[in-house]
XYZ file of C-alpha atoms in Angstrom:
638
model
C -16.805 -43.337 42.313
C -14.328 -44.391 44.087
C -11.710 -42.502 42.668
C -13.689 -38.893 43.250
C -14.119 -39.801 46.857
C -10.170 -40.694 46.712
C -9.742 -37.156 45.403
C -12.082 -35.510 48.083
C -10.585 -37.407 50.784
C -6.847 -36.031 49.346
C -7.944 -32.668 49.239
C -9.424 -32.538 52.749
C -6.421 -34.330 54.331
C -3.953 -31.682 52.110
C -6.052 -28.797 53.593
C -6.312 -29.941 57.210
C -2.393 -30.470 57.406
C -1.683 -26.795 55.974
C -4.246 -25.767 58.278
C -2.411 -27.250 61.829
C 0.884 -26.059 60.043
C -0.625 -22.890 60.146
C -0.930 -22.738 63.826
C 1.376 -20.617 65.696
C 2.614 -18.802 62.795
C 2.950 -15.195 62.300
C 0.420 -13.359 60.319
C -0.299 -9.697 58.997
C -4.012 -8.948 59.973
C -4.327 -6.041 57.090
C -4.407 -8.930 54.985
C -7.136 -11.427 53.685
C -7.700 -14.725 55.667
C -5.606 -16.653 53.490
C -2.730 -19.647 54.247
C -0.568 -17.945 51.737
C -0.385 -14.713 53.618
C 1.384 -16.459 57.003
C 4.669 -15.703 57.659
C 7.649 -17.883 57.151
C 7.607 -21.256 55.651
C 4.967 -23.762 56.953
C 5.657 -25.260 60.256
C 7.880 -22.202 61.082
C 5.843 -21.226 64.011
C 6.498 -18.396 66.690
C 5.517 -20.341 69.622
C 7.079 -23.390 71.337
C 4.701 -26.463 70.602
C 5.025 -29.788 71.788
C 6.476 -31.619 68.920
C 8.227 -34.432 70.651
C 4.790 -35.634 72.057
C 2.506 -36.669 69.230
C -0.623 -38.167 68.382
C -3.152 -39.443 65.418
C -5.555 -37.275 64.303
C -8.645 -39.332 63.605
C -10.675 -37.715 60.577
C -13.093 -40.571 59.834
C -13.013 -43.744 59.756
C -10.370 -44.136 56.784
C -8.395 -40.648 57.380
C -5.813 -40.134 59.871
C -3.345 -37.366 59.792
C -0.258 -38.792 61.858
C 2.150 -37.344 64.213
C 0.307 -34.099 65.270
C 1.548 -32.470 68.487
C -0.888 -33.075 71.711
C -0.808 -29.371 71.753
C -3.404 -28.998 68.943
C -6.995 -29.886 69.004
C -9.325 -30.661 66.197
C -13.004 -30.294 66.104
C -15.687 -30.861 63.465
C -18.195 -27.855 63.187
C -21.832 -27.614 62.254
C -23.203 -25.817 59.146
C -25.173 -22.192 60.490
C -26.679 -19.500 58.707
C -24.493 -16.382 59.175
C -27.485 -13.059 59.342
C -26.261 -9.795 60.659
C -28.400 -6.509 61.354
C -28.002 -3.627 59.238
C -25.201 -2.011 60.924
C -22.898 0.971 60.522
C -19.674 0.895 59.396
C -17.588 0.438 62.844
C -20.068 -2.091 64.428
C -19.851 -4.217 61.137
C -15.971 -4.016 61.328
C -15.978 -4.510 65.318
C -18.177 -7.875 64.782
C -15.295 -9.142 61.845
C -12.375 -8.467 64.476
C -14.641 -10.306 67.634
C -14.639 -13.545 65.035
C -11.006 -13.235 64.637
C -10.579 -12.600 68.661
C -8.718 -9.525 67.584
C -9.447 -6.728 69.847
C -10.098 -3.187 68.976
C -11.979 -1.363 66.412
C -9.387 -0.989 63.333
C -10.997 -2.681 60.549
C -9.243 -6.387 59.671
C -7.922 -7.104 56.207
C -10.442 -9.596 55.785
C -13.496 -7.165 56.208
C -11.882 -4.893 53.731
C -11.795 -7.598 51.516
C -15.218 -9.386 51.668
C -16.716 -5.155 51.595
C -14.273 -4.326 48.857
C -13.091 -1.278 51.005
C -9.782 0.510 50.189
C -8.352 -0.364 53.413
C -8.521 3.236 54.443
C -10.785 2.905 56.744
C -11.541 6.884 57.296
C -12.516 7.622 53.959
C -14.241 4.285 53.492
C -16.369 4.690 56.774
C -17.097 8.265 55.639
C -18.556 6.853 52.188
C -20.293 4.079 53.707
C -24.293 4.760 55.516
C -24.746 1.126 56.378
C -23.771 -2.519 56.389
C -25.176 -6.086 56.490
C -24.760 -9.747 55.317
C -26.453 -12.933 55.141
C -24.786 -16.291 54.400
C -24.530 -19.977 55.092
C -21.376 -21.348 56.828
C -20.403 -25.140 56.518
C -17.356 -25.353 58.920
C -15.845 -29.253 58.016
C -13.046 -28.848 60.963
C -11.791 -26.516 63.169
C -7.885 -26.614 64.518
C -6.552 -24.980 67.111
C -3.860 -24.452 69.813
C -4.808 -25.838 73.132
C -2.061 -24.478 75.121
C -3.293 -21.576 77.597
C 0.244 -20.239 78.106
C 1.531 -19.586 75.095
C 5.535 -18.866 74.905
C 7.806 -16.958 71.995
C 10.308 -18.244 70.908
C 13.093 -16.609 71.799
C 14.861 -15.473 68.569
C 11.464 -13.874 68.059
C 11.806 -11.818 71.485
C 15.651 -11.177 70.501
C 14.641 -9.609 67.535
C 12.073 -7.359 69.032
C 14.341 -3.368 68.364
C 15.216 -2.064 71.901
C 14.494 1.697 70.533
C 12.418 3.514 68.536
C 14.253 2.108 65.287
C 11.924 2.401 62.287
C 13.719 0.228 59.758
C 14.438 -2.487 62.314
C 10.704 -1.948 63.773
C 9.298 -2.517 59.601
C 11.525 -5.287 59.540
C 9.892 -7.140 62.478
C 6.317 -6.743 61.133
C 7.344 -7.862 57.549
C 9.285 -10.852 58.828
C 7.047 -11.687 61.990
C 3.444 -9.751 61.309
C 1.229 -8.404 63.692
C -0.313 -11.570 65.111
C -0.556 -15.097 65.778
C -2.457 -18.029 64.230
C -4.457 -19.882 67.100
C -6.865 -21.493 64.974
C -8.064 -22.517 61.586
C -11.470 -22.938 60.518
C -11.642 -24.741 57.133
C -14.966 -25.842 54.865
C -17.063 -23.532 52.886
C -19.227 -20.207 53.130
C -21.368 -18.498 50.445
C -22.512 -15.245 51.830
C -24.020 -11.809 50.192
C -22.337 -8.766 51.167
C -24.392 -5.267 50.905
C -22.735 -2.026 51.566
C -25.111 0.880 51.580
C -23.523 4.464 50.483
C -24.405 7.276 52.020
C -25.715 8.597 48.757
C -28.628 6.300 48.852
C -32.012 6.889 49.994
C -33.249 3.661 51.435
C -34.073 3.183 54.847
C -32.839 0.281 57.277
C -36.291 -1.266 56.953
C -35.834 -1.444 52.981
C -32.336 -2.837 53.362
C -33.482 -5.497 55.489
C -36.780 -6.411 53.113
C -33.931 -6.692 50.557
C -31.766 -8.718 52.468
C -34.465 -11.181 53.431
C -35.385 -11.329 49.648
C -31.689 -11.662 47.884
C -31.557 -14.650 51.077
C -34.692 -16.584 50.413
C -33.455 -16.465 46.764
C -29.727 -17.512 46.772
C -30.131 -20.011 49.043
C -33.091 -21.792 47.584
C -33.108 -24.157 44.728
C -36.116 -22.662 43.132
C -33.760 -20.656 40.737
C -30.183 -20.990 39.546
C -27.746 -17.794 40.445
C -25.212 -17.196 37.772
C -24.042 -13.812 40.026
C -20.474 -13.666 41.325
C -19.554 -9.763 41.126
C -20.786 -6.623 42.442
C -24.497 -5.287 41.689
C -25.920 -2.277 41.908
C -29.784 -2.548 43.732
C -31.814 -0.468 41.233
C -29.407 2.142 41.297
C -30.055 3.270 44.406
C -26.233 3.218 46.103
C -26.473 -0.506 47.217
C -23.751 -2.123 46.384
C -24.117 -6.111 46.719
C -21.234 -8.770 46.688
C -21.531 -12.419 46.016
C -18.858 -14.463 47.485
C -17.897 -17.866 48.289
C -15.276 -19.708 49.608
C -14.322 -23.391 49.221
C -16.324 -25.986 47.099
C -16.955 -25.618 43.107
C -17.993 -22.320 42.605
C -18.889 -22.972 38.734
C -22.150 -24.944 40.717
C -24.620 -22.118 40.354
C -26.999 -24.048 42.902
C -26.679 -23.423 46.347
C -27.256 -26.936 47.003
C -25.377 -28.426 44.688
C -22.524 -26.164 45.543
C -22.622 -27.073 49.212
C -22.067 -30.713 48.110
C -18.676 -30.213 46.476
C -17.486 -28.203 50.054
C -15.559 -31.509 51.122
C -14.076 -32.186 47.853
C -12.803 -28.662 48.159
C -12.478 -27.192 51.217
C -11.201 -23.731 52.068
C -10.265 -21.680 55.391
C -13.147 -19.929 56.411
C -11.752 -18.172 59.643
C -9.155 -17.852 61.642
C -8.666 -16.480 65.100
C -5.539 -14.762 66.486
C -3.387 -13.410 69.525
C -1.531 -10.148 69.319
C 2.535 -10.920 69.076
C 2.979 -7.940 71.888
C 0.600 -9.619 74.369
C 3.510 -12.144 74.386
C 6.530 -9.918 74.872
C 5.433 -8.852 78.803
C 8.855 -7.905 80.130
C 10.441 -7.615 76.877
C 12.764 -4.354 76.292
C 11.291 -2.293 73.442
C 7.567 -3.848 73.855
C 6.064 -0.347 73.948
C 7.833 0.521 70.386
C 7.111 -2.857 68.723
C 3.472 -1.925 70.040
C 3.224 1.653 69.043
C 4.709 0.669 65.344
C 1.758 -2.100 65.190
C -0.968 0.135 66.377
C 0.395 2.932 63.256
C 0.494 0.098 61.070
C -3.110 -1.183 61.784
C -4.659 2.014 61.829
C -3.218 3.456 58.871
C -2.201 0.381 56.650
C 1.046 2.022 54.873
C 2.406 -0.039 52.162
C 4.862 -2.698 53.656
C 7.478 -1.551 51.526
C 6.665 1.901 52.698
C 6.164 1.122 56.523
C 9.816 1.948 57.737
C 9.442 5.543 56.400
C 6.214 5.724 57.479
C 7.393 4.586 61.041
C 9.917 7.081 60.360
C 7.449 10.246 59.947
C 5.343 10.038 62.896
C 7.218 12.785 64.936
C 5.092 15.468 67.212
C 4.606 18.435 64.762
C 4.036 22.183 65.898
C 3.343 25.178 64.591
C 5.720 28.403 63.701
C 6.153 30.723 65.054
C 5.113 29.984 68.855
C 2.346 31.620 70.095
C 2.001 33.715 73.029
C -0.678 35.891 75.273
C 1.805 38.645 75.902
C -0.257 41.798 74.408
C 2.441 43.720 71.988
C 2.238 46.695 70.456
C 0.462 46.459 67.034
C 3.396 46.705 64.255
C 3.273 49.034 61.400
C 2.258 46.887 58.399
C 1.044 47.403 54.697
C -2.231 46.675 54.259
C -5.245 45.405 51.466
C -8.332 47.361 50.962
C -11.488 45.183 49.128
C -13.906 48.001 49.055
C -14.015 51.825 49.300
C -15.396 52.202 52.816
C -14.697 48.677 54.185
C -12.167 47.602 56.451
C -8.428 47.332 55.701
C -6.505 43.984 56.286
C -3.012 44.600 57.394
C -0.188 41.915 56.235
C 2.643 40.452 58.734
C 5.949 40.942 56.820
C 7.514 38.865 59.483
C 9.745 35.882 58.089
C 8.561 32.501 59.797
C 11.859 29.882 59.076
C 12.250 26.510 60.876
C 15.812 25.962 59.868
C 16.542 22.227 59.112
C 13.233 20.629 60.797
C 10.797 19.458 57.934
C 7.667 21.571 56.765
C 4.770 19.455 56.508
C 2.047 22.194 56.345
C 1.028 25.885 56.267
C -2.086 27.986 57.144
C -3.080 31.615 57.054
C -4.451 33.312 60.561
C -5.602 36.596 61.395
C -3.597 37.978 64.311
C -3.659 40.700 66.604
C -6.457 42.274 68.823
C -9.024 43.172 66.134
C -8.063 40.014 64.365
C -7.134 42.146 61.253
C -3.480 41.010 60.419
C -2.777 37.778 58.407
C -0.004 36.029 59.138
C 1.045 32.744 57.764
C 2.357 29.533 59.800
C 4.052 26.362 59.249
C 3.720 22.971 60.571
C 6.773 21.319 60.908
C 8.194 18.102 62.636
C 9.626 18.619 66.011
C 12.991 16.693 65.393
C 14.518 15.232 62.111
C 13.477 11.951 60.458
C 15.952 9.242 60.516
C 16.242 8.867 56.806
C 16.897 12.666 56.675
C 19.730 12.383 59.293
C 22.741 11.513 56.799
C 21.382 14.286 54.073
C 20.500 17.110 56.536
C 21.894 16.683 59.953
C 23.648 19.761 61.312
C 27.088 18.931 60.218
C 26.204 18.249 56.527
C 26.594 21.474 54.296
C 23.608 21.859 52.364
C 24.167 25.577 50.949
C 22.960 28.631 51.918
C 18.527 28.842 51.731
C 17.366 30.467 48.761
C 13.966 32.834 49.088
C 11.568 32.221 45.917
C 8.700 34.708 45.127
C 6.776 35.727 42.217
C 7.607 38.199 39.903
C 6.722 41.525 40.578
C 5.738 42.675 36.654
C 3.923 39.503 36.140
C 0.332 40.159 35.996
C -1.020 37.271 34.502
C -1.107 35.714 38.148
C -3.269 38.554 39.933
C -6.320 37.882 40.763
C -8.959 40.319 42.215
C -10.273 39.311 45.664
C -13.728 41.313 45.544
C -13.496 44.023 43.159
C -11.321 44.782 40.034
C -10.342 48.425 41.504
C -9.103 47.096 44.844
C -6.712 44.673 46.223
C -5.689 41.619 44.536
C -3.715 38.391 44.977
C -0.801 37.067 43.370
C -1.927 33.304 42.767
C 1.673 32.270 41.125
C 2.970 29.093 42.542
C 5.890 29.289 44.335
C 8.474 26.303 43.824
C 11.806 25.498 43.601
C 11.680 25.061 39.847
C 15.528 24.097 38.949
C 14.486 20.661 40.911
C 12.563 18.123 38.514
C 11.371 14.705 39.360
C 14.778 12.282 38.904
C 16.908 15.109 39.914
C 20.013 13.267 41.378
C 21.770 15.861 42.947
C 19.171 16.446 45.767
C 15.924 18.453 46.358
C 14.942 21.589 47.606
C 12.049 21.541 50.264
C 10.201 24.497 52.470
C 11.795 25.954 55.327
C 10.485 29.173 55.739
C 7.334 31.593 54.508
C 6.335 34.961 54.140
C 3.808 37.227 53.057
C 4.062 40.470 51.423
C 2.527 43.382 49.544
C 3.254 44.811 46.268
C 1.900 49.082 46.661
C -0.027 49.658 43.730
C -2.433 52.228 45.401
C -5.713 50.828 46.036
C -4.689 47.648 44.177
C -2.015 46.669 46.071
C -0.972 42.967 45.395
C -0.686 40.352 48.210
C 1.786 37.748 47.542
C 3.687 34.810 49.092
C 7.488 33.907 48.885
C 9.281 30.711 50.496
C 12.633 29.555 51.899
C 14.029 26.459 50.231
C 16.748 24.558 51.751
C 18.390 21.422 49.776
C 18.369 18.034 50.889
C 21.216 16.428 49.249
C 21.579 12.756 47.961
C 17.694 12.799 48.215
C 15.120 12.808 45.175
C 11.496 12.968 44.490
C 9.062 10.313 44.203
C 6.283 11.945 43.708
C 4.954 15.642 43.788
C 1.527 16.810 43.467
C -0.634 19.780 44.320
C -3.232 19.321 47.017
C -6.734 21.455 47.255
C -7.448 19.126 50.597
C -7.917 20.891 53.443
C -6.326 18.667 56.685
C -9.488 18.605 58.417
C -11.417 16.874 55.902
C -8.830 13.866 55.841
C -8.863 13.101 59.810
C -12.003 11.915 60.847
C -13.570 10.738 64.117
C -12.735 6.979 65.354
C -15.447 4.996 66.759
C -15.169 6.779 70.334
C -15.032 10.549 68.914
C -11.495 10.821 69.344
C -9.129 12.303 66.017
C -7.179 9.926 63.916
C -4.557 12.263 63.516
C -1.976 11.885 66.086
C 0.957 14.099 65.148
C -1.728 17.312 64.370
C -3.667 17.874 67.493
C -4.338 21.637 67.867
C -3.587 23.141 71.442
C -5.814 25.979 72.779
C -3.543 28.645 70.782
C -4.151 26.610 67.582
C -7.792 26.510 68.396
C -8.073 30.482 69.001
C -6.469 30.802 65.861
C -8.575 28.837 63.560
C -10.867 30.704 61.292
C -13.873 29.333 62.684
C -13.146 30.978 65.999
C -12.405 34.411 64.517
C -14.750 37.009 64.758
C -14.993 40.192 62.545
C -15.654 40.855 58.619
C -12.195 39.980 57.799
C -13.019 36.279 59.048
C -14.957 36.196 55.634
C -11.807 37.126 53.786
C -9.419 34.736 54.480
C -9.414 30.605 54.723
C -7.394 30.283 57.363
C -8.170 26.101 56.780
C -4.825 23.850 57.562
C -3.220 22.393 54.892
C -1.092 19.947 56.104
C -0.451 16.006 55.061
C -0.435 13.197 58.221
C -0.258 9.590 58.516
C -4.112 9.330 57.082
C -2.714 10.486 53.529
C -0.779 7.659 52.075
C 1.989 6.992 51.939
C 2.252 8.753 55.468
C 5.465 10.368 54.943
C 5.250 13.824 52.986
C 7.091 17.102 52.724
C 5.784 20.628 51.594
C 7.909 21.607 48.505
C 5.431 24.469 47.418
C 2.781 26.498 47.881
C 0.671 29.153 46.394
C -2.134 31.790 46.936
C -5.343 31.946 45.967
C -9.117 33.110 45.549
C -12.064 31.452 45.775
C -15.481 33.349 46.336
C -13.865 36.463 47.401
C -11.713 34.364 49.989
C -7.975 33.994 50.155
C -6.913 30.553 50.210
C -3.477 29.037 50.739
C -2.739 25.436 48.550
C 0.185 23.758 49.293
C 1.893 20.977 46.869
C 2.028 17.831 47.744
C 3.998 19.923 47.608
C 4.181 16.724 49.433
C 6.970 14.986 48.176
C 8.228 11.659 48.784
C 11.571 11.588 49.023
C 14.227 8.558 48.474
C 17.707 8.536 50.056
C 19.997 7.242 47.167
C 22.359 4.821 48.403
C 24.001 2.668 45.693
C 25.661 -0.328 46.259
C 29.603 -0.338 45.079
C 30.170 -0.077 41.717
C 27.115 1.357 40.752
C 26.153 5.105 39.847
C 22.997 6.477 38.253
C 23.412 7.866 34.960
C 19.365 9.477 34.881
C 15.595 8.855 35.411
C 12.287 8.785 34.086
C 9.134 9.614 35.657
C 7.389 6.103 35.156
C 3.220 6.052 34.877
C 1.515 2.713 36.020
C -1.663 2.142 37.068
C -1.903 6.200 38.365
C 0.947 5.348 40.748
C 4.050 7.492 39.465
C 7.389 6.362 40.619
C 10.596 7.148 39.220
C 12.587 4.159 37.747
C 16.451 4.549 37.022
C 18.844 3.340 34.299
C 22.144 2.612 36.195
C 25.540 2.828 34.570
C 27.344 -0.949 35.184
C 31.092 -0.033 35.797
C 31.630 -3.746 37.151
C 31.057 -6.178 34.230
C 29.881 -8.722 36.761
C 26.842 -6.995 37.995
C 23.574 -7.691 36.650
C 20.659 -5.565 36.680
C 16.939 -6.421 37.585
C 14.723 -3.664 35.950
C 13.602 -3.758 32.587
C 15.933 -1.763 30.062
C 14.600 1.934 28.675
C 13.905 -0.144 25.135
C 11.774 -2.855 27.284
C 9.449 -0.459 28.560
C 8.194 0.549 25.345
C 7.698 4.175 26.443
C 6.108 6.661 24.799
C 6.189 10.469 25.581
C 3.104 12.373 26.167
C 2.795 16.393 25.195
C 3.734 17.192 29.169
C 6.717 15.615 28.558
C 6.037 12.715 30.578
C 7.145 9.333 30.096
C 4.149 7.042 30.040
C 4.964 2.882 30.294
C 3.083 1.118 27.546
C 3.816 -2.079 29.463
C 4.455 -2.722 33.175
C 8.244 -3.246 34.204
C 9.704 -6.369 35.514
C 10.499 -4.637 38.683
C 9.125 -1.474 39.693
C 12.395 -0.250 41.674
C 15.732 -0.342 41.378
C 16.987 -3.861 42.862
C 20.901 -4.808 40.850
C 21.742 -8.381 41.811
C 24.893 -10.088 41.540
C 25.711 -12.911 39.287
C 27.828 -15.494 40.537
C 31.831 -14.933 39.756
């Protein structure tokens, strides 16, 4: 018995000491609240803490933690019941934010972890009807910073980039986090989280009754409870998740588990303060503040944050629209029935030069809204990652137009009737570029609609202009069939989540929902584009195709979005090939380097070690994960 008491005391003291060392350290609040997710080494605080004046911290009569800064307080906690009403997604997210003292509406990592959310709150909110929770919380101790005037260390202030430099901003967030830990509560927590999906027919009263029943059962000693994972409630699209922190989770009874909390305490809550709130007067604070806001809003992978930030540039549509009335041009036309209206096709070439295209759309123009045109969405400036490869002084060769073959009728689809106009649905992409091509990639920089005149059976087709981006390769490229407006839901305040795709009055005028006439029923004017809400948030168009769906002419693009990776190799290393590796449905490119220097050792697994096998489509699939997902050469000692 004495030995068990000693172990219990040691575990409590160790956890409490680790929590004290955590105070003042950086933290990324997109992560769950765990001590191991703190930035830096134990004790590497971002704040000035008085380490010279210390005192002993008495936990009990026999337990003392020596040399604790006078800027740190410790208080005992009291057990309580934690129950919430049946709330919508955003109210529950705000509740978690308030517990962690984090302002704003964006969900934290702890919220996502408890309810098994993906982290893409736009999609999670759309799929969730309501949330609630019931549980017991046993806080043993809470340690916190007692200073009211917190001051950052000078080296942290000096690390703030003065300008909008995506690489430096991403490095700052990776090294220091988004917030600073101000308090840590240790103890135990046994909570049941209930998540009602949109398809659930249950009413709020049904959920409340179920929560009461499950709470009474879970936290009484009438029965033992063996459930530890998520359950579905009577096939009513309600997910129930049982979670414990601290204590011995092998104890099924709540009463017996509660007795083990002191012997195995864990962190059950943290509070934070934003780093930027302590940077008043520091040059570059506005850039860091915006970078952190974007990171918390969209939560791109930290390894992609630099490129994500680089692509958060304003976007506009080409050609520019004006209100000047001009004479209607002479255009070829399509006819869908014997007596029906004609749809005129604008043959204008729309080009944007060296400005990356991020989306396309069809539009009905003219005073009668009877002229079909194509528009391109592009970045107003060049991301920094592309400047060494695509700036004005870089030779990239002449752009090339690509389109379908006029004689290839396999792709011809009728719009309404077989005896009238058709659409060529052939995909348009630069076929000479493939995943792993080291010579460069070709991206869309222009588009044009055209008509092949076959009498009543005229065929609408699409041509694209491709420009080369040397020194880059495609990491991922897939066809996208999701309209842009489906992936940009509303914030709790009603504003749009899209930061760089806001519509001007001219854009709204051109939107298909505002167009008049019968021809609006034949043209799908949905914008096809990717923005920051689409992981990983930095995409470019590499292809497009026309289509017909239920009598409507539509446009689809290929993410058509690709993720560009700049090929910058260390001295003495060159590439000799690439292979697309699909692991857990996440394609990537792994390169096999040629060793020029005999003192160079390579980190990734070899081709043989991947135990690859070839599918019918020619892709290579790894049957076991590689040791390293990316190309990371390392040097051996001379």
